[in-house]
mmCIF file of C-alpha atoms and ligand atoms in Angstrom:
data_model
loop_
_atom_site.group_PDB
_atom_site.id
_atom_site.type_symbol
_atom_site.label_atom_id
_atom_site.label_comp_id
_atom_site.label_asym_id
_atom_site.label_seq_id
_atom_site.Cartn_x
_atom_site.Cartn_y
_atom_site.Cartn_z
ATOM 1 C CA MET P 1 135.139 97.570 83.441
ATOM 2 C CA ASN P 2 134.024 94.363 85.099
ATOM 3 C CA ASN P 3 130.558 93.168 83.817
ATOM 4 C CA ILE P 4 130.248 89.947 85.708
ATOM 5 C CA LYS P 5 127.340 89.810 88.010
ATOM 6 C CA ASN P 6 128.266 88.305 91.441
ATOM 7 C CA ILE P 7 125.476 86.183 92.650
ATOM 8 C CA ALA P 8 124.515 84.754 96.088
ATOM 9 C CA ILE P 9 122.338 81.750 96.226
ATOM 10 C CA LEU P 10 120.532 81.094 99.412
ATOM 11 C CA GLY P 11 119.682 77.522 99.154
ATOM 12 C CA SER P 12 122.151 76.538 96.371
ATOM 13 C CA THR P 13 121.624 72.634 97.036
ATOM 14 C CA GLY P 14 117.979 72.729 96.285
ATOM 15 C CA SER P 15 116.204 72.257 93.116
ATOM 16 C CA ILE P 16 116.316 76.234 92.238
ATOM 17 C CA GLY P 17 119.680 76.557 93.634
ATOM 18 C CA THR P 18 121.202 73.775 91.617
ATOM 19 C CA GLN P 19 119.556 74.989 88.303
ATOM 20 C CA THR P 20 120.795 78.415 89.198
ATOM 21 C CA LEU P 21 124.284 76.936 89.146
ATOM 22 C CA ASP P 22 123.523 75.309 85.783
ATOM 23 C CA ILE P 23 122.955 78.734 84.465
ATOM 24 C CA ILE P 24 125.892 80.343 85.874
ATOM 25 C CA ASP P 25 127.948 77.351 84.452
ATOM 26 C CA GLU P 26 126.498 77.895 80.946
ATOM 27 C CA HIS P 27 127.561 81.723 81.251
ATOM 28 C CA PRO P 28 130.651 82.283 83.052
ATOM 29 C CA GLU P 29 131.370 85.430 81.190
ATOM 30 C CA ARG P 30 128.326 86.904 82.887
ATOM 31 C CA PHE P 31 127.836 85.291 86.203
ATOM 32 C CA ARG P 32 129.744 84.329 89.092
ATOM 33 C CA ALA P 33 128.613 82.314 92.172
ATOM 34 C CA SER P 34 130.169 84.579 95.240
ATOM 35 C CA VAL P 35 128.157 83.205 98.009
ATOM 36 C CA LEU P 36 126.417 79.695 98.395
ATOM 37 C CA THR P 37 124.395 78.591 101.561
ATOM 38 C CA ALA P 38 122.452 75.527 102.404
ATOM 39 C CA ALA P 39 120.177 74.419 105.353
ATOM 40 C CA ARG P 40 122.114 71.000 106.206
ATOM 41 C CA ASN P 41 123.420 69.549 102.809
ATOM 42 C CA TRP P 42 127.224 70.055 103.512
ATOM 43 C CA GLU P 43 128.287 67.443 101.174
ATOM 44 C CA LEU P 44 126.810 68.998 98.172
ATOM 45 C CA LEU P 45 127.725 72.293 99.169
ATOM 46 C CA ALA P 46 131.244 71.326 99.466
ATOM 47 C CA ALA P 47 131.194 69.911 95.980
ATOM 48 C CA GLN P 48 129.477 73.205 94.675
ATOM 49 C CA ALA P 49 132.307 75.116 96.474
ATOM 50 C CA ARG P 50 135.105 73.069 94.949
ATOM 51 C CA LYS P 51 133.567 73.654 91.498
ATOM 52 C CA PHE P 52 132.553 77.272 91.578
ATOM 53 C CA MET P 53 135.034 78.565 94.123
ATOM 54 C CA PRO P 54 132.738 81.119 95.790
ATOM 55 C CA ASP P 55 134.018 83.544 98.199
ATOM 56 C CA LYS P 56 132.066 82.068 101.077
ATOM 57 C CA VAL P 57 129.909 79.287 101.904
ATOM 58 C CA VAL P 58 127.352 79.031 104.777
ATOM 59 C CA ILE P 59 125.429 76.204 106.289
ATOM 60 C CA ALA P 60 122.595 77.072 108.366
ATOM 61 C CA ARG P 61 122.682 74.104 110.688
ATOM 62 C CA GLU P 62 125.751 74.785 113.010
ATOM 63 C CA GLU P 63 126.294 71.016 113.607
ATOM 64 C CA PHE P 64 127.728 70.428 110.179
ATOM 65 C CA LEU P 65 130.262 73.300 110.359
ATOM 66 C CA PRO P 66 133.361 71.131 111.310
ATOM 67 C CA GLN P 67 132.796 68.540 108.159
ATOM 68 C CA LEU P 68 132.231 71.643 105.819
ATOM 69 C CA LYS P 69 135.369 73.197 107.258
ATOM 70 C CA GLU P 70 137.374 69.915 106.732
ATOM 71 C CA ALA P 71 136.066 69.183 103.351
ATOM 72 C CA LEU P 72 137.092 72.901 102.118
ATOM 73 C CA ALA P 73 140.367 72.969 104.172
ATOM 74 C CA ASP P 74 142.578 73.253 101.026
ATOM 75 C CA VAL P 75 140.623 75.756 99.059
ATOM 76 C CA PRO P 76 140.475 79.441 99.405
ATOM 77 C CA VAL P 77 136.703 79.560 100.346
ATOM 78 C CA LYS P 78 135.246 80.983 103.756
ATOM 79 C CA VAL P 79 133.110 78.642 105.602
ATOM 80 C CA GLU P 80 130.397 79.945 108.127
ATOM 81 C CA ALA P 81 127.597 78.498 109.773
ATOM 82 C CA GLY P 82 123.963 79.681 111.374
ATOM 83 C CA ASP P 83 121.029 81.733 110.223
ATOM 84 C CA ASN P 84 122.610 85.169 111.190
ATOM 85 C CA ALA P 85 125.686 84.304 109.025
ATOM 86 C CA ILE P 86 123.115 83.634 106.086
ATOM 87 C CA ALA P 87 121.262 86.781 106.470
ATOM 88 C CA GLU P 88 124.601 88.620 106.719
ATOM 89 C CA ALA P 89 126.097 87.217 103.704
ATOM 90 C CA THR P 90 123.235 88.778 101.652
ATOM 91 C CA ALA P 91 124.813 92.094 102.405
ATOM 92 C CA ILE P 92 128.203 91.585 101.315
ATOM 93 C CA PRO P 93 129.311 94.696 99.074
ATOM 94 C CA GLU P 94 130.505 92.686 96.209
ATOM 95 C CA VAL P 95 127.174 90.703 96.004
ATOM 96 C CA ASP P 96 124.938 92.281 92.953
ATOM 97 C CA THR P 97 122.080 89.674 92.907
ATOM 98 C CA VAL P 98 120.919 87.444 95.771
ATOM 99 C CA VAL P 99 118.664 84.380 94.824
ATOM 100 C CA THR P 100 116.413 83.386 97.579
ATOM 101 C CA ALA P 101 115.666 79.769 96.913
ATOM 102 C CA MET P 102 115.430 78.366 100.506
ATOM 103 C CA VAL P 103 112.269 76.651 101.727
ATOM 104 C CA GLY P 104 109.359 78.462 103.448
ATOM 105 C CA TYR P 105 109.505 81.002 106.243
ATOM 106 C CA SER P 106 113.441 80.773 106.599
ATOM 107 C CA GLY P 107 113.476 83.106 103.429
ATOM 108 C CA LEU P 108 111.791 86.079 105.137
ATOM 109 C CA ILE P 109 114.804 87.740 107.546
ATOM 110 C CA PRO P 110 117.562 87.198 104.544
ATOM 111 C CA THR P 111 115.226 88.935 101.936
ATOM 112 C CA VAL P 112 114.782 91.688 104.468
ATOM 113 C CA LYS P 113 118.482 92.179 104.748
ATOM 114 C CA ALA P 114 118.991 91.831 101.059
ATOM 115 C CA ILE P 115 116.324 94.751 100.362
ATOM 116 C CA GLU P 116 118.107 96.836 103.417
ATOM 117 C CA ALA P 117 121.516 96.237 101.615
ATOM 118 C CA ASN P 118 119.969 97.467 98.339
ATOM 119 C CA LYS P 119 120.552 94.186 96.314
ATOM 120 C CA THR P 120 118.671 92.838 93.121
ATOM 121 C CA ILE P 121 116.641 89.841 94.510
ATOM 122 C CA ALA P 122 115.949 86.945 92.242
ATOM 123 C CA LEU P 123 112.853 85.966 94.585
ATOM 124 C CA ALA P 124 112.327 82.111 94.539
ATOM 125 C CA ASN P 125 110.695 81.788 98.022
ATOM 126 C CA LYS P 126 107.300 82.817 97.883
ATOM 127 C CA GLU P 127 106.660 82.423 101.418
ATOM 128 C CA THR P 128 108.277 85.488 102.061
ATOM 129 C CA LEU P 129 105.785 87.751 100.152
ATOM 130 C CA VAL P 130 103.059 85.314 101.646
ATOM 131 C CA VAL P 131 103.925 86.158 105.262
ATOM 132 C CA ALA P 132 104.928 89.631 104.897
ATOM 133 C CA GLY P 133 104.105 91.222 101.807
ATOM 134 C CA GLU P 134 102.823 94.338 102.966
ATOM 135 C CA ILE P 135 106.078 95.033 104.947
ATOM 136 C CA ILE P 136 108.393 93.848 102.169
ATOM 137 C CA THR P 137 106.470 96.174 99.713
ATOM 138 C CA SER P 138 106.965 99.099 101.776
ATOM 139 C CA LEU P 139 110.682 98.386 102.688
ATOM 140 C CA LEU P 140 111.070 98.129 98.895
ATOM 141 C CA LYS P 141 109.682 101.596 98.335
ATOM 142 C CA LYS P 142 112.351 103.031 100.827
ATOM 143 C CA SER P 143 115.322 101.223 99.329
ATOM 144 C CA GLY P 144 117.055 100.852 95.937
ATOM 145 C CA ALA P 145 116.625 96.972 96.086
ATOM 146 C CA ARG P 146 114.209 95.337 93.267
ATOM 147 C CA ILE P 147 112.594 92.061 93.191
ATOM 148 C CA ILE P 148 112.652 90.064 89.957
ATOM 149 C CA PRO P 149 110.431 86.847 90.279
ATOM 150 C CA VAL P 150 111.744 83.521 89.779
ATOM 151 C CA ASP P 151 108.679 81.514 90.203
ATOM 152 C CA SER P 152 107.643 80.550 86.630
ATOM 153 C CA GLU P 153 104.034 82.185 86.687
ATOM 154 C CA HIS P 154 105.287 85.474 88.157
ATOM 155 C CA SER P 155 108.301 85.339 85.587
ATOM 156 C CA ALA P 156 105.573 85.098 82.973
ATOM 157 C CA ILE P 157 103.398 88.070 84.261
ATOM 158 C CA PHE P 158 106.481 90.083 84.662
ATOM 159 C CA GLN P 159 107.584 89.584 81.025
ATOM 160 C CA CYS P 160 103.979 90.123 80.046
ATOM 161 C CA LEU P 161 104.151 93.531 81.699
ATOM 162 C CA VAL P 162 107.556 94.796 80.217
ATOM 163 C CA GLY P 163 106.822 97.871 78.222
ATOM 164 C CA GLU P 164 103.333 98.048 79.223
ATOM 165 C CA ASP P 165 101.514 100.967 81.632
ATOM 166 C CA ARG P 166 100.484 99.288 84.888
ATOM 167 C CA LYS P 167 97.234 101.407 84.918
ATOM 168 C CA ASN P 168 96.128 99.505 81.622
ATOM 169 C CA VAL P 169 95.956 95.900 83.156
ATOM 170 C CA ALA P 170 92.617 94.542 83.657
ATOM 171 C CA LYS P 171 93.458 91.264 85.364
ATOM 172 C CA ILE P 172 96.072 88.941 85.976
ATOM 173 C CA ILE P 173 95.630 85.189 84.944
ATOM 174 C CA LEU P 174 97.452 82.794 86.837
ATOM 175 C CA THR P 175 97.879 79.635 85.438
ATOM 176 C CA ALA P 176 97.778 76.139 87.767
ATOM 177 C CA SER P 177 98.833 72.657 86.499
ATOM 178 C CA GLY P 178 96.344 71.350 88.557
ATOM 179 C CA GLY P 179 98.889 68.929 90.263
ATOM 180 C CA PRO P 180 98.676 64.965 90.400
ATOM 181 C CA PHE P 181 95.130 65.141 91.780
ATOM 182 C CA ARG P 182 93.361 67.456 89.576
ATOM 183 C CA THR P 183 90.804 64.770 88.579
ATOM 184 C CA LYS P 184 90.514 63.092 92.017
ATOM 185 C CA THR P 185 86.950 63.203 94.002
ATOM 186 C CA LEU P 186 86.878 64.297 97.460
ATOM 187 C CA ALA P 187 86.655 60.725 98.491
ATOM 188 C CA GLU P 188 89.668 59.570 96.539
ATOM 189 C CA LEU P 189 91.694 62.641 97.706
ATOM 190 C CA GLU P 190 90.972 61.227 101.513
ATOM 191 C CA GLN P 191 92.995 58.125 100.518
ATOM 192 C CA VAL P 192 96.201 59.529 98.501
ATOM 193 C CA THR P 193 99.547 58.762 99.862
ATOM 194 C CA VAL P 194 102.893 60.713 100.166
ATOM 195 C CA ASP P 195 104.284 58.971 97.067
ATOM 196 C CA ASP P 196 100.951 59.924 94.924
ATOM 197 C CA ALA P 197 101.585 63.426 96.111
ATOM 198 C CA LEU P 198 105.200 63.593 95.220
ATOM 199 C CA ARG P 199 104.348 62.427 91.552
ATOM 200 C CA HIS P 200 103.663 66.001 90.067
ATOM 201 C CA PRO P 201 102.847 65.397 86.360
ATOM 202 C CA ASN P 202 104.878 68.373 84.666
ATOM 203 C CA TRP P 203 107.198 70.045 87.179
ATOM 204 C CA ASN P 204 110.349 68.458 88.937
ATOM 205 C CA MET P 205 110.492 70.356 92.024
ATOM 206 C CA GLY P 206 111.201 70.128 95.922
ATOM 207 C CA ALA P 207 108.905 68.044 98.163
ATOM 208 C CA LYS P 208 107.478 70.914 100.004
ATOM 209 C CA VAL P 209 106.336 72.909 97.123
ATOM 210 C CA THR P 210 105.534 69.485 95.425
ATOM 211 C CA ILE P 211 103.038 68.794 98.351
ATOM 212 C CA ASP P 212 101.740 72.550 97.876
ATOM 213 C CA SER P 213 101.049 71.932 94.368
ATOM 214 C CA ALA P 214 99.142 68.782 94.967
ATOM 215 C CA SER P 215 96.944 70.495 97.608
ATOM 216 C CA MET P 216 96.838 73.740 95.347
ATOM 217 C CA MET P 217 98.138 75.618 98.293
ATOM 218 C CA ASN P 218 100.870 76.656 96.018
ATOM 219 C CA LYS P 219 98.398 78.306 93.795
ATOM 220 C CA GLY P 220 97.008 80.243 96.805
ATOM 221 C CA PHE P 221 100.506 81.502 97.774
ATOM 222 C CA GLU P 222 101.219 82.271 94.308
ATOM 223 C CA MET P 223 98.025 84.592 94.234
ATOM 224 C CA ILE P 224 99.232 86.199 97.322
ATOM 225 C CA GLU P 225 102.773 86.447 95.871
ATOM 226 C CA ALA P 226 101.275 88.256 92.659
ATOM 227 C CA ARG P 227 99.254 90.655 94.640
ATOM 228 C CA TRP P 228 102.013 92.019 96.274
ATOM 229 C CA LEU P 229 104.638 91.837 93.195
ATOM 230 C CA PHE P 230 102.291 93.474 90.809
ATOM 231 C CA ASP P 231 100.108 95.461 93.360
ATOM 232 C CA CYS P 232 96.960 93.850 92.014
ATOM 233 C CA PRO P 233 94.097 93.478 94.021
ATOM 234 C CA PRO P 234 93.024 89.684 94.676
ATOM 235 C CA GLU P 235 89.703 90.054 92.820
ATOM 236 C CA LYS P 236 91.527 91.015 89.729
ATOM 237 C CA ILE P 237 93.718 87.694 89.747
ATOM 238 C CA GLU P 238 91.979 84.922 88.085
ATOM 239 C CA ILE P 239 93.205 81.133 88.636
ATOM 240 C CA ALA P 240 93.103 79.315 85.329
ATOM 241 C CA VAL P 241 93.789 75.490 85.590
ATOM 242 C CA HIS P 242 96.068 74.451 82.590
ATOM 243 C CA PRO P 243 97.078 70.940 82.789
ATOM 244 C CA GLN P 244 99.734 71.038 80.107
ATOM 245 C CA SER P 245 101.713 73.698 81.900
ATOM 246 C CA ILE P 246 102.737 75.461 78.648
ATOM 247 C CA VAL P 247 101.240 78.844 79.331
ATOM 248 C CA HIS P 248 102.954 79.991 82.526
ATOM 249 C CA SER P 249 100.414 82.831 83.136
ATOM 250 C CA MET P 250 98.836 85.805 81.217
ATOM 251 C CA VAL P 251 98.032 89.362 81.587
ATOM 252 C CA GLU P 252 94.908 90.760 80.223
ATOM 253 C CA TYR P 253 94.648 94.667 79.541
ATOM 254 C CA ILE P 254 91.586 97.032 79.279
ATOM 255 C CA ASP P 255 91.356 96.684 75.520
ATOM 256 C CA GLY P 256 90.619 92.915 75.498
ATOM 257 C CA SER P 257 94.198 91.946 74.680
ATOM 258 C CA ILE P 258 95.636 89.124 76.574
ATOM 259 C CA LYS P 259 99.505 88.754 76.609
ATOM 260 C CA ALA P 260 100.890 85.255 77.611
ATOM 261 C CA GLN P 261 104.338 83.678 78.063
ATOM 262 C CA LEU P 262 104.875 80.193 77.013
ATOM 263 C CA GLY P 263 107.595 77.644 77.209
ATOM 264 C CA VAL P 264 108.562 74.135 78.288
ATOM 265 C CA PRO P 265 107.998 73.520 82.102
ATOM 266 C CA ASP P 266 111.697 74.063 83.083
ATOM 267 C CA MET P 267 112.568 76.096 85.771
ATOM 268 C CA HIS P 268 116.133 77.229 83.884
ATOM 269 C CA ILE P 269 113.905 79.729 82.020
ATOM 270 C CA PRO P 270 112.495 82.046 84.545
ATOM 271 C CA ILE P 271 116.039 81.423 86.579
ATOM 272 C CA ARG P 272 117.889 82.659 83.520
ATOM 273 C CA TYR P 273 115.511 85.722 82.897
ATOM 274 C CA ALA P 274 115.857 86.756 86.496
ATOM 275 C CA LEU P 275 119.600 86.788 86.197
ATOM 276 C CA SER P 276 119.946 88.284 82.882
ATOM 277 C CA TYR P 277 117.042 90.831 82.861
ATOM 278 C CA PRO P 278 116.823 93.428 81.423
ATOM 279 C CA GLU P 279 118.746 91.340 78.745
ATOM 280 C CA ARG P 280 117.991 87.959 77.183
ATOM 281 C CA ILE P 281 120.835 85.466 77.076
ATOM 282 C CA THR P 282 121.011 82.294 75.165
ATOM 283 C CA SER P 283 120.009 79.048 76.231
ATOM 284 C CA VAL P 284 121.383 75.503 75.620
ATOM 285 C CA ARG P 285 118.263 73.697 76.326
ATOM 286 C CA GLU P 286 115.569 72.476 73.942
ATOM 287 C CA PRO P 287 112.744 75.313 73.304
ATOM 288 C CA LEU P 288 109.230 74.319 73.261
ATOM 289 C CA LYS P 289 107.848 72.722 70.025
ATOM 290 C CA LEU P 290 104.269 73.951 69.866
ATOM 291 C CA SER P 291 103.294 71.303 67.273
ATOM 292 C CA GLN P 292 103.669 68.632 70.123
ATOM 293 C CA TYR P 293 100.912 70.463 71.784
ATOM 294 C CA SER P 294 97.683 70.260 69.969
ATOM 295 C CA ASN P 295 95.505 70.703 72.881
ATOM 296 C CA LEU P 296 96.034 73.539 75.467
ATOM 297 C CA THR P 297 92.919 73.674 77.766
ATOM 298 C CA PHE P 298 91.789 75.917 80.828
ATOM 299 C CA GLU P 299 89.374 75.338 83.200
ATOM 300 C CA ALA P 300 88.268 77.077 86.758
ATOM 301 C CA PRO P 301 89.479 75.709 89.658
ATOM 302 C CA ASP P 302 87.353 73.721 92.226
ATOM 303 C CA MET P 303 87.793 75.288 95.600
ATOM 304 C CA ASN P 304 85.497 72.535 97.245
ATOM 305 C CA ARG P 305 88.088 69.820 96.595
ATOM 306 C CA PHE P 306 91.006 72.126 96.995
ATOM 307 C CA PRO P 307 89.935 74.297 100.193
ATOM 308 C CA LEU P 308 93.516 75.565 100.717
ATOM 309 C CA LEU P 309 93.226 77.813 97.648
ATOM 310 C CA SER P 310 90.089 79.547 99.211
ATOM 311 C CA PHE P 311 91.832 79.824 102.503
ATOM 312 C CA ALA P 312 94.323 81.791 100.701
ATOM 313 C CA PHE P 313 91.666 84.397 99.339
ATOM 314 C CA GLU P 314 90.319 84.475 102.903
ATOM 315 C CA ALA P 315 93.726 84.963 104.401
ATOM 316 C CA ILE P 316 94.613 87.958 102.066
ATOM 317 C CA ALA P 317 91.230 89.437 102.476
ATOM 318 C CA ALA P 318 91.635 89.553 106.347
ATOM 319 C CA GLY P 319 95.168 90.791 105.821
ATOM 320 C CA GLY P 320 97.312 91.506 108.983
ATOM 321 C CA ASN P 321 99.186 88.294 110.321
ATOM 322 C CA MET P 322 96.474 85.868 108.718
ATOM 323 C CA PRO P 323 98.672 84.952 105.755
ATOM 324 C CA CYS P 324 101.476 84.295 108.063
ATOM 325 C CA ILE P 325 99.082 82.010 110.135
ATOM 326 C CA LEU P 326 98.244 80.211 106.869
ATOM 327 C CA ASN P 327 101.845 79.711 105.946
ATOM 328 C CA ALA P 328 102.897 78.445 109.346
ATOM 329 C CA ALA P 329 99.963 76.054 109.860
ATOM 330 C CA ASN P 330 100.794 74.670 106.228
ATOM 331 C CA GLU P 331 104.514 74.168 106.663
ATOM 332 C CA VAL P 332 104.016 72.163 109.842
ATOM 333 C CA ALA P 333 101.077 70.292 108.246
ATOM 334 C CA VAL P 334 103.057 69.606 105.250
ATOM 335 C CA ALA P 335 106.165 68.392 107.355
ATOM 336 C CA ALA P 336 103.551 65.960 109.317
ATOM 337 C CA PHE P 337 102.133 64.829 106.018
ATOM 338 C CA LEU P 338 105.750 63.931 104.476
ATOM 339 C CA ASN P 339 106.674 62.141 107.720
ATOM 340 C CA ARG P 340 103.301 60.033 107.489
ATOM 341 C CA LYS P 341 102.010 61.419 110.628
ATOM 342 C CA ILE P 342 98.713 63.063 109.128
ATOM 343 C CA ARG P 343 96.672 62.350 105.869
ATOM 344 C CA PHE P 344 96.412 64.627 102.993
ATOM 345 C CA MET P 345 93.220 65.982 103.541
ATOM 346 C CA ASP P 346 94.214 66.601 107.246
ATOM 347 C CA ILE P 347 96.328 69.516 105.849
ATOM 348 C CA PRO P 348 93.345 71.811 104.962
ATOM 349 C CA ARG P 349 91.535 70.558 108.205
ATOM 350 C CA LEU P 350 94.592 71.569 110.295
ATOM 351 C CA VAL P 351 95.352 74.924 108.452
ATOM 352 C CA GLU P 352 91.448 75.973 108.984
ATOM 353 C CA LYS P 353 91.794 75.240 112.833
ATOM 354 C CA VAL P 354 95.018 77.139 113.339
ATOM 355 C CA MET P 355 93.855 80.004 111.277
ATOM 356 C CA LYS P 356 90.529 80.157 113.531
ATOM 357 C CA GLU P 357 92.475 79.767 116.876
ATOM 358 C CA THR P 358 95.368 81.796 116.334
ATOM 359 C CA PRO P 359 94.933 85.381 117.711
ATOM 360 C CA PHE P 360 94.502 87.792 114.617
ATOM 361 C CA ILE P 361 96.617 91.183 114.409
ATOM 362 C CA SER P 362 94.940 93.546 111.813
ATOM 363 C CA SER P 363 98.249 95.768 111.631
ATOM 364 C CA VAL P 364 101.525 94.136 111.910
ATOM 365 C CA THR P 365 105.191 94.734 112.312
ATOM 366 C CA LEU P 366 107.909 92.359 111.492
ATOM 367 C CA GLU P 367 108.328 91.317 115.076
ATOM 368 C CA ASP P 368 104.653 90.368 115.314
ATOM 369 C CA LEU P 369 104.882 88.011 112.362
ATOM 370 C CA VAL P 370 107.961 86.395 113.925
ATOM 371 C CA ALA P 371 105.953 86.014 117.182
ATOM 372 C CA THR P 372 102.992 84.742 114.954
ATOM 373 C CA ASN P 373 104.924 82.359 113.167
ATOM 374 C CA THR P 374 106.170 80.687 116.271
ATOM 375 C CA GLU P 375 102.943 80.680 118.016
ATOM 376 C CA ALA P 376 101.023 79.448 114.875
ATOM 377 C CA ARG P 377 103.531 76.457 114.562
ATOM 378 C CA SER P 378 103.224 75.325 118.061
ATOM 379 C CA ARG P 379 99.428 75.395 117.748
ATOM 380 C CA ALA P 380 99.615 73.153 114.687
ATOM 381 C CA LYS P 381 102.191 71.002 116.240
ATOM 382 C CA SER P 382 99.918 70.421 119.345
ATOM 383 C CA LEU P 383 96.756 69.725 117.347
ATOM 384 C CA ILE P 384 99.030 66.892 115.445
ATOM 385 C CA LYS P 385 99.797 65.487 118.628
ATOM 386 C CA HIS P 386 96.241 65.231 119.983
HETATM 387 MG MG1 MG X 401 105.012 78.402 90.459
#
């Protein structure tokens, strides 16, 4: 019997993707990279293909297909391009687990395809559940697919729930580092730069999620992600700012017990668990030394200084296409901030405007969400222009 899990990594050249390949490299007796995809970094994708010899690689941006093909001309790896090829790659029969590690809205359609193909999904793309949580949840019920969270907080919650009856959950306590601007005043937040925002105190991540962490949009998205992953109403999700990032989240039960999962802030841990679940496998990395942390602190978040967090609660309360509008506006705003076209506190201003101005649909189909995404983006872009 062949016990090796075949892994498709969507977004293999990003932060989560490369760390997933580290785990595959540590455990070749258990895992094999069978599909690797990237948005545009064809050079790293080609290097990964040479090392891991997957069956197939796909580059999203078709203009890089000739370079990628030439770079892999002498190895037996299929080379394809385009968003459709990425979505189709998730449904290949040999693939056991799909790691969705691409950035933003682009994760939605491939995740839907992976669910329809009954795959195990190691979900690292939180925007999929933010945009389409209700649709994804109902698709999952009709399919043999399952989602194992990779996000460190959701992995922690998932681990705290193992062996428990869901009806005994009193609340979920989602921890947040607070990011690099945790102690900044509103006036100071108006002045922060891109470089300030990219300097996260604990986690080493991609640019988009690092900016979302600085604005606490990331925590708002994670609240929505938890709402769908664990079928937990938003009023039962409490956010605790925990600057040390050692407690990755907690679950409180009806008897007053709270279970927590702890570890060093290293994404290899939740990625490893998502790949090995329900088993645990060895790590080659340094574990947490609790004696180095004499001071673990927790405080309530400040929604005045971090308005995007309160917009996330408003969006999930409204439902329908509102979380999709929130996400689309934020993606455009973060890209504009990274390109130094707007300032940091323009991100929430822009998001609020787009949420007010984009037509609300209370009951949505996948097609509605695709249309909403396009509309909210173009609205956000034209607001930036003017
Ligand atoms: Mg997280």
